[in-house]
Amino acid sequence: MPTNKQRREAAQRRLQRQLERREELAQKRRRNTLIGVTVLAVVAVVAALFLITGLRDDEEPETAAAPETTAAPVVDGSDGTCDFIPDTSGSDTLTDVGVPPAEVPTTGTTGLTLATSAGDIGLTLDQENAPCAAASMVYLAQEGFFEGTPCHRLTSGGLSVLQCGDPSGTGTGGPTYDFPTQVTGAETYPRGTLAMANAGQGTDASQFFLVYADSQLQPDYTVVGTIDEAGLATLDAIAAAGIEGGATDGAPAQPVTIESATVQQ
């Protein structure tokens, strides 16, 4: 297991890669449009998140302040381009499937069907309001990333979700890239919501959660779409089977595996 110091160093390296990538993209846009843009100086105090928190882990994160730096705006998909940042940490819980194309759709919706061991779950991905998350899920589905992966976490009560998208089943896995969290601060998570799990702002990847009952959460998680009625019926059956050991948070008592993920063209 990496030490806290190693986690801090890894987080700082990731920040540096993000800043470099954002600056490269900003320079490219300036060249292409022939418009001079003055980059605003900002003081970035960045939380270095070492263990997955919130919907990814229950340990309290340690933090480290980053040095002052000048950064280009986060490329969040609103202009049709997403900032998919490679994660080169070398963690053994990450699966390398490359990086999605930077150019993404920003209008309409697309369908995604998860065929699980408990039944089908139909999803509608919002390409307008969550372009990066929607594009990432489509890319991962087309790469077969989700096939044979467990839904490793089920919760009940104030937080009623099934969490999936981690091939390792540990809550720490994902692909070898991250992308920006896209929230307005007004997000809510009622029954039927599909949202991205993360380890803090800017660390969305492959893990997502399916809300089967109205849940109380801070507006920190990208809402990427909705769940159809058949999918909610499947989730209700999974929830009714309970959680291992009769707990309110843990692995589903009846294991759930995503057998395939099919994008509706």
mmCIF file of C-alpha atoms in Angstrom:
data_model
loop_
_atom_site.group_PDB
_atom_site.id
_atom_site.type_symbol
_atom_site.label_atom_id
_atom_site.label_comp_id
_atom_site.label_asym_id
_atom_site.label_seq_id
_atom_site.Cartn_x
_atom_site.Cartn_y
_atom_site.Cartn_z
ATOM 1 C CA MET A 1 0.000 0.000 0.000
ATOM 2 C CA PRO A 2 1.343 3.496 -0.813
ATOM 3 C CA THR A 3 2.195 5.755 2.090
ATOM 4 C CA ASN A 4 0.441 9.065 2.740
ATOM 5 C CA LYS A 5 3.542 10.865 1.496
ATOM 6 C CA GLN A 6 3.475 8.863 -1.741
ATOM 7 C CA ARG A 7 -0.227 9.654 -2.169
ATOM 8 C CA ARG A 8 0.459 13.372 -1.681
ATOM 9 C CA GLU A 9 3.281 13.274 -4.208
ATOM 10 C CA ALA A 10 1.077 11.392 -6.686
ATOM 11 C CA ALA A 11 -1.705 13.953 -6.277
ATOM 12 C CA GLN A 12 0.718 16.817 -6.841
ATOM 13 C CA ARG A 13 2.085 15.126 -9.973
ATOM 14 C CA ARG A 14 -1.468 14.670 -11.255
ATOM 15 C CA LEU A 15 -2.202 18.370 -10.655
ATOM 16 C CA GLN A 16 0.906 19.339 -12.617
ATOM 17 C CA ARG A 17 -0.141 17.106 -15.532
ATOM 18 C CA GLN A 18 -3.609 18.670 -15.498
ATOM 19 C CA LEU A 19 -2.234 22.182 -15.518
ATOM 20 C CA GLU A 20 0.163 21.387 -18.366
ATOM 21 C CA ARG A 21 -2.581 19.739 -20.412
ATOM 22 C CA ARG A 22 -5.000 22.613 -19.860
ATOM 23 C CA GLU A 23 -2.344 25.147 -20.893
ATOM 24 C CA GLU A 24 -1.598 23.147 -24.080
ATOM 25 C CA LEU A 25 -5.302 23.089 -24.977
ATOM 26 C CA ALA A 26 -5.646 26.809 -24.255
ATOM 27 C CA GLN A 27 -2.685 27.582 -26.529
ATOM 28 C CA LYS A 28 -4.164 25.430 -29.293
ATOM 29 C CA ARG A 29 -7.477 27.261 -29.096
ATOM 30 C CA ARG A 30 -5.688 30.615 -29.277
ATOM 31 C CA ARG A 31 -3.805 29.522 -32.416
ATOM 32 C CA ASN A 32 -6.918 28.153 -34.116
ATOM 33 C CA THR A 33 -9.112 31.191 -33.517
ATOM 34 C CA LEU A 34 -6.372 33.853 -33.872
ATOM 35 C CA ILE A 35 -7.849 35.600 -30.872
ATOM 36 C CA GLY A 36 -5.498 36.787 -28.162
ATOM 37 C CA VAL A 37 -6.627 35.558 -24.792
ATOM 38 C CA THR A 38 -5.147 36.775 -21.547
ATOM 39 C CA VAL A 39 -4.863 33.899 -19.118
ATOM 40 C CA LEU A 40 -6.153 34.954 -15.703
ATOM 41 C CA ALA A 41 -3.824 34.358 -12.787
ATOM 42 C CA VAL A 42 -5.458 32.358 -10.048
ATOM 43 C CA VAL A 43 -4.258 31.042 -6.738
ATOM 44 C CA ALA A 44 -5.110 27.344 -6.698
ATOM 45 C CA VAL A 45 -5.313 25.664 -3.339
ATOM 46 C CA VAL A 46 -5.935 22.074 -4.362
ATOM 47 C CA ALA A 47 -6.994 19.257 -2.084
ATOM 48 C CA ALA A 48 -4.751 16.251 -2.742
ATOM 49 C CA LEU A 49 -7.187 13.379 -2.354
ATOM 50 C CA PHE A 50 -5.402 10.133 -1.668
ATOM 51 C CA LEU A 51 -8.114 7.585 -0.825
ATOM 52 C CA ILE A 52 -11.445 7.481 -2.555
ATOM 53 C CA THR A 53 -14.010 9.402 -0.516
ATOM 54 C CA GLY A 54 -17.721 10.100 -0.515
ATOM 55 C CA LEU A 55 -19.150 7.472 -2.821
ATOM 56 C CA ARG A 56 -15.755 5.791 -3.317
ATOM 57 C CA ASP A 57 -14.492 5.146 0.246
ATOM 58 C CA ASP A 58 -15.265 6.008 3.865
ATOM 59 C CA GLU A 59 -11.801 7.173 4.985
ATOM 60 C CA GLU A 60 -11.117 10.849 5.639
ATOM 61 C CA PRO A 61 -8.766 12.312 3.021
ATOM 62 C CA GLU A 62 -5.525 14.019 3.853
ATOM 63 C CA THR A 63 -4.874 17.279 2.047
ATOM 64 C CA ALA A 64 -1.897 19.208 0.796
ATOM 65 C CA ALA A 65 -1.879 22.704 -0.650
ATOM 66 C CA ALA A 66 -0.536 23.086 -4.179
ATOM 67 C CA PRO A 67 1.810 25.960 -5.040
ATOM 68 C CA GLU A 68 0.421 29.103 -6.615
ATOM 69 C CA THR A 69 0.108 28.694 -10.352
ATOM 70 C CA THR A 70 -1.519 30.108 -13.453
ATOM 71 C CA ALA A 71 -3.934 27.664 -15.051
ATOM 72 C CA ALA A 72 -6.155 27.589 -18.104
ATOM 73 C CA PRO A 73 -9.860 26.968 -17.474
ATOM 74 C CA VAL A 74 -10.940 23.364 -17.005
ATOM 75 C CA VAL A 75 -12.084 21.930 -20.330
ATOM 76 C CA ASP A 76 -15.444 20.557 -19.221
ATOM 77 C CA GLY A 77 -17.112 19.759 -22.541
ATOM 78 C CA SER A 78 -19.234 22.912 -22.819
ATOM 79 C CA ASP A 79 -17.305 23.869 -25.961
ATOM 80 C CA GLY A 80 -17.330 20.333 -27.381
ATOM 81 C CA THR A 81 -13.924 19.452 -25.946
ATOM 82 C CA CYS A 82 -13.235 17.443 -22.778
ATOM 83 C CA ASP A 83 -10.121 17.391 -20.659
ATOM 84 C CA PHE A 84 -9.500 13.645 -20.289
ATOM 85 C CA ILE A 85 -6.319 13.504 -18.205
ATOM 86 C CA PRO A 86 -4.276 10.266 -18.229
ATOM 87 C CA ASP A 87 -3.632 8.817 -14.791
ATOM 88 C CA THR A 88 -0.127 7.408 -14.814
ATOM 89 C CA SER A 89 0.022 6.571 -11.110
ATOM 90 C CA GLY A 90 0.511 2.894 -11.922
ATOM 91 C CA SER A 91 -2.108 1.751 -9.404
ATOM 92 C CA ASP A 92 -2.855 -1.951 -9.770
ATOM 93 C CA THR A 93 -6.603 -1.282 -9.522
ATOM 94 C CA LEU A 94 -6.686 0.722 -12.773
ATOM 95 C CA THR A 95 -7.486 -0.782 -16.178
ATOM 96 C CA ASP A 96 -5.867 0.721 -19.264
ATOM 97 C CA VAL A 97 -8.348 1.151 -22.114
ATOM 98 C CA GLY A 98 -6.793 4.285 -23.552
ATOM 99 C CA VAL A 99 -8.368 7.747 -23.396
ATOM 100 C CA PRO A 100 -11.622 8.893 -25.049
ATOM 101 C CA PRO A 101 -11.452 11.374 -27.946
ATOM 102 C CA ALA A 102 -11.345 14.970 -26.716
ATOM 103 C CA GLU A 103 -14.114 16.042 -29.091
ATOM 104 C CA VAL A 104 -17.530 15.090 -27.668
ATOM 105 C CA PRO A 105 -21.223 15.586 -28.534
ATOM 106 C CA THR A 106 -22.883 18.430 -26.647
ATOM 107 C CA THR A 107 -26.530 18.057 -27.661
ATOM 108 C CA GLY A 108 -29.262 15.468 -27.240
ATOM 109 C CA THR A 109 -29.161 12.166 -25.413
ATOM 110 C CA THR A 110 -27.975 8.648 -26.063
ATOM 111 C CA GLY A 111 -29.155 5.349 -24.648
ATOM 112 C CA LEU A 112 -27.082 2.775 -22.788
ATOM 113 C CA THR A 113 -28.404 -0.611 -21.654
ATOM 114 C CA LEU A 114 -26.700 -2.500 -18.850
ATOM 115 C CA ALA A 115 -27.472 -6.208 -18.983
ATOM 116 C CA THR A 116 -26.864 -7.406 -15.425
ATOM 117 C CA SER A 117 -27.172 -10.723 -13.636
ATOM 118 C CA ALA A 118 -30.248 -9.259 -11.919
ATOM 119 C CA GLY A 119 -31.920 -7.890 -15.064
ATOM 120 C CA ASP A 120 -31.560 -5.090 -17.595
ATOM 121 C CA ILE A 121 -31.081 -1.461 -16.570
ATOM 122 C CA GLY A 122 -31.802 1.094 -19.292
ATOM 123 C CA LEU A 123 -30.040 4.458 -19.039
ATOM 124 C CA THR A 124 -30.445 7.754 -20.885
ATOM 125 C CA LEU A 125 -27.226 9.783 -20.993
ATOM 126 C CA ASP A 126 -27.473 13.582 -21.075
ATOM 127 C CA GLN A 127 -24.944 14.793 -23.649
ATOM 128 C CA GLU A 128 -25.944 18.437 -23.236
ATOM 129 C CA ASN A 129 -25.561 18.915 -19.496
ATOM 130 C CA ALA A 130 -22.910 16.248 -18.827
ATOM 131 C CA PRO A 131 -21.017 15.884 -22.122
ATOM 132 C CA CYS A 132 -17.760 14.555 -20.679
ATOM 133 C CA ALA A 133 -19.410 11.979 -18.433
ATOM 134 C CA ALA A 134 -21.765 10.835 -21.192
ATOM 135 C CA ALA A 135 -18.928 10.533 -23.711
ATOM 136 C CA SER A 136 -16.790 8.622 -21.215
ATOM 137 C CA MET A 137 -19.538 6.100 -20.451
ATOM 138 C CA VAL A 138 -20.161 5.544 -24.168
ATOM 139 C CA TYR A 139 -16.433 5.090 -24.792
ATOM 140 C CA LEU A 140 -15.995 2.632 -21.925
ATOM 141 C CA ALA A 141 -19.050 0.647 -23.012
ATOM 142 C CA GLN A 142 -17.750 0.409 -26.568
ATOM 143 C CA GLU A 143 -14.365 -0.732 -25.255
ATOM 144 C CA GLY A 144 -16.022 -3.526 -23.251
ATOM 145 C CA PHE A 145 -14.762 -1.988 -20.018
ATOM 146 C CA PHE A 146 -17.916 -2.753 -18.029
ATOM 147 C CA GLU A 147 -18.339 -6.364 -19.163
ATOM 148 C CA GLY A 148 -18.034 -8.865 -16.318
ATOM 149 C CA THR A 149 -17.614 -6.161 -13.672
ATOM 150 C CA PRO A 150 -19.368 -6.215 -10.271
ATOM 151 C CA CYS A 151 -21.656 -3.623 -8.764
ATOM 152 C CA HIS A 152 -19.644 -3.560 -5.572
ATOM 153 C CA ARG A 153 -21.712 -1.337 -3.288
ATOM 154 C CA LEU A 154 -25.344 -1.092 -2.198
ATOM 155 C CA THR A 155 -26.616 1.440 0.335
ATOM 156 C CA SER A 156 -29.976 2.110 1.960
ATOM 157 C CA GLY A 157 -31.594 4.862 3.987
ATOM 158 C CA GLY A 158 -30.701 8.492 3.298
ATOM 159 C CA LEU A 159 -28.374 7.288 0.568
ATOM 160 C CA SER A 160 -30.076 4.602 -1.515
ATOM 161 C CA VAL A 161 -27.851 3.666 -4.439
ATOM 162 C CA LEU A 162 -26.232 0.799 -6.286
ATOM 163 C CA GLN A 163 -22.650 1.650 -7.233
ATOM 164 C CA CYS A 164 -20.900 0.045 -10.203
ATOM 165 C CA GLY A 165 -18.137 0.678 -12.725
ATOM 166 C CA ASP A 166 -15.067 -0.631 -10.868
ATOM 167 C CA PRO A 167 -13.576 -3.759 -12.482
ATOM 168 C CA SER A 168 -11.539 -4.441 -9.332
ATOM 169 C CA GLY A 169 -14.641 -4.473 -7.128
ATOM 170 C CA THR A 170 -12.686 -2.639 -4.427
ATOM 171 C CA GLY A 171 -14.117 0.859 -4.792
ATOM 172 C CA THR A 172 -10.706 2.198 -5.849
ATOM 173 C CA GLY A 173 -10.543 1.014 -9.464
ATOM 174 C CA GLY A 174 -11.293 2.571 -12.817
ATOM 175 C CA PRO A 175 -9.683 3.463 -16.142
ATOM 176 C CA THR A 176 -6.328 5.204 -16.468
ATOM 177 C CA TYR A 177 -7.864 8.651 -16.910
ATOM 178 C CA ASP A 178 -9.982 11.222 -15.063
ATOM 179 C CA PHE A 179 -12.140 14.091 -16.274
ATOM 180 C CA PRO A 180 -13.765 17.208 -14.763
ATOM 181 C CA THR A 181 -16.751 17.006 -12.453
ATOM 182 C CA GLN A 182 -19.571 19.049 -13.974
ATOM 183 C CA VAL A 183 -21.908 20.469 -11.335
ATOM 184 C CA THR A 184 -23.796 23.717 -10.866
ATOM 185 C CA GLY A 185 -24.374 23.417 -7.130
ATOM 186 C CA ALA A 186 -28.102 22.880 -7.646
ATOM 187 C CA GLU A 187 -27.930 19.119 -8.238
ATOM 188 C CA THR A 188 -30.335 16.798 -6.439
ATOM 189 C CA TYR A 189 -30.417 13.011 -6.505
ATOM 190 C CA PRO A 190 -34.004 11.723 -6.630
ATOM 191 C CA ARG A 191 -35.061 8.184 -7.531
ATOM 192 C CA GLY A 192 -34.100 7.419 -11.124
ATOM 193 C CA THR A 193 -30.886 9.479 -11.169
ATOM 194 C CA LEU A 194 -27.654 8.240 -12.762
ATOM 195 C CA ALA A 195 -24.588 10.091 -11.436
ATOM 196 C CA MET A 196 -20.814 9.770 -11.377
ATOM 197 C CA ALA A 197 -18.925 8.785 -8.230
ATOM 198 C CA ASN A 198 -15.669 10.603 -7.598
ATOM 199 C CA ALA A 199 -12.758 11.083 -5.235
ATOM 200 C CA GLY A 200 -13.227 14.845 -5.176
ATOM 201 C CA GLN A 201 -13.845 17.472 -7.838
ATOM 202 C CA GLY A 202 -12.111 16.702 -11.122
ATOM 203 C CA THR A 203 -11.662 12.969 -10.491
ATOM 204 C CA ASP A 204 -14.670 11.505 -12.276
ATOM 205 C CA ALA A 205 -13.713 8.300 -14.097
ATOM 206 C CA SER A 206 -15.755 5.092 -14.550
ATOM 207 C CA GLN A 207 -17.578 4.550 -11.259
ATOM 208 C CA PHE A 208 -21.218 5.554 -11.252
ATOM 209 C CA PHE A 209 -24.213 5.173 -8.970
ATOM 210 C CA LEU A 210 -27.840 4.347 -9.672
ATOM 211 C CA VAL A 211 -30.340 6.007 -7.305
ATOM 212 C CA TYR A 212 -33.298 3.732 -6.494
ATOM 213 C CA ALA A 213 -34.831 5.968 -3.773
ATOM 214 C CA ASP A 214 -34.605 9.723 -3.166
ATOM 215 C CA SER A 215 -31.161 10.352 -1.657
ATOM 216 C CA GLN A 216 -29.601 13.207 0.277
ATOM 217 C CA LEU A 217 -26.189 14.214 -1.057
ATOM 218 C CA GLN A 218 -24.173 17.374 -1.432
ATOM 219 C CA PRO A 219 -24.288 18.611 -5.075
ATOM 220 C CA ASP A 220 -20.794 17.279 -5.721
ATOM 221 C CA TYR A 221 -21.558 14.530 -8.227
ATOM 222 C CA THR A 222 -22.125 14.915 -11.963
ATOM 223 C CA VAL A 223 -25.684 13.963 -12.913
ATOM 224 C CA VAL A 224 -25.139 12.144 -16.202
ATOM 225 C CA GLY A 225 -28.604 10.799 -16.905
ATOM 226 C CA THR A 226 -31.675 8.875 -15.842
ATOM 227 C CA ILE A 227 -32.802 5.276 -15.316
ATOM 228 C CA ASP A 228 -35.815 3.793 -17.117
ATOM 229 C CA GLU A 229 -38.755 2.120 -15.370
ATOM 230 C CA ALA A 230 -37.573 -1.413 -16.153
ATOM 231 C CA GLY A 231 -34.171 -0.516 -14.726
ATOM 232 C CA LEU A 232 -35.763 0.835 -11.554
ATOM 233 C CA ALA A 233 -37.685 -2.420 -11.162
ATOM 234 C CA THR A 234 -34.375 -4.284 -11.425
ATOM 235 C CA LEU A 235 -32.829 -1.983 -8.816
ATOM 236 C CA ASP A 236 -35.804 -2.449 -6.494
ATOM 237 C CA ALA A 237 -35.300 -6.225 -6.643
ATOM 238 C CA ILE A 238 -31.578 -5.838 -5.903
ATOM 239 C CA ALA A 239 -32.334 -3.547 -2.952
ATOM 240 C CA ALA A 240 -35.005 -5.910 -1.630
ATOM 241 C CA ALA A 241 -32.440 -8.727 -1.480
ATOM 242 C CA GLY A 242 -30.501 -6.602 0.994
ATOM 243 C CA ILE A 243 -26.895 -5.912 1.881
ATOM 244 C CA GLU A 244 -24.355 -8.436 3.151
ATOM 245 C CA GLY A 245 -24.584 -8.876 6.910
ATOM 246 C CA GLY A 246 -27.786 -6.868 7.112
ATOM 247 C CA ALA A 247 -25.805 -3.631 6.973
ATOM 248 C CA THR A 248 -26.921 -0.331 5.427
ATOM 249 C CA ASP A 249 -23.775 0.004 3.302
ATOM 250 C CA GLY A 250 -21.783 -2.801 1.725
ATOM 251 C CA ALA A 251 -21.769 -5.409 -1.002
ATOM 252 C CA PRO A 252 -25.184 -6.534 -2.286
ATOM 253 C CA ALA A 253 -26.328 -9.690 -0.522
ATOM 254 C CA GLN A 254 -27.149 -11.054 -3.958
ATOM 255 C CA PRO A 255 -24.056 -10.333 -6.107
ATOM 256 C CA VAL A 256 -24.728 -8.176 -9.161
ATOM 257 C CA THR A 257 -22.544 -8.344 -12.266
ATOM 258 C CA ILE A 258 -22.735 -6.209 -15.406
ATOM 259 C CA GLU A 259 -22.670 -8.773 -18.200
ATOM 260 C CA SER A 260 -22.656 -6.240 -21.055
ATOM 261 C CA ALA A 261 -23.165 -2.549 -21.766
ATOM 262 C CA THR A 262 -24.714 -1.683 -25.121
ATOM 263 C CA VAL A 263 -24.901 1.810 -26.612
ATOM 264 C CA GLN A 264 -28.124 2.537 -28.511
ATOM 265 C CA GLN A 265 -27.116 3.975 -31.873
#
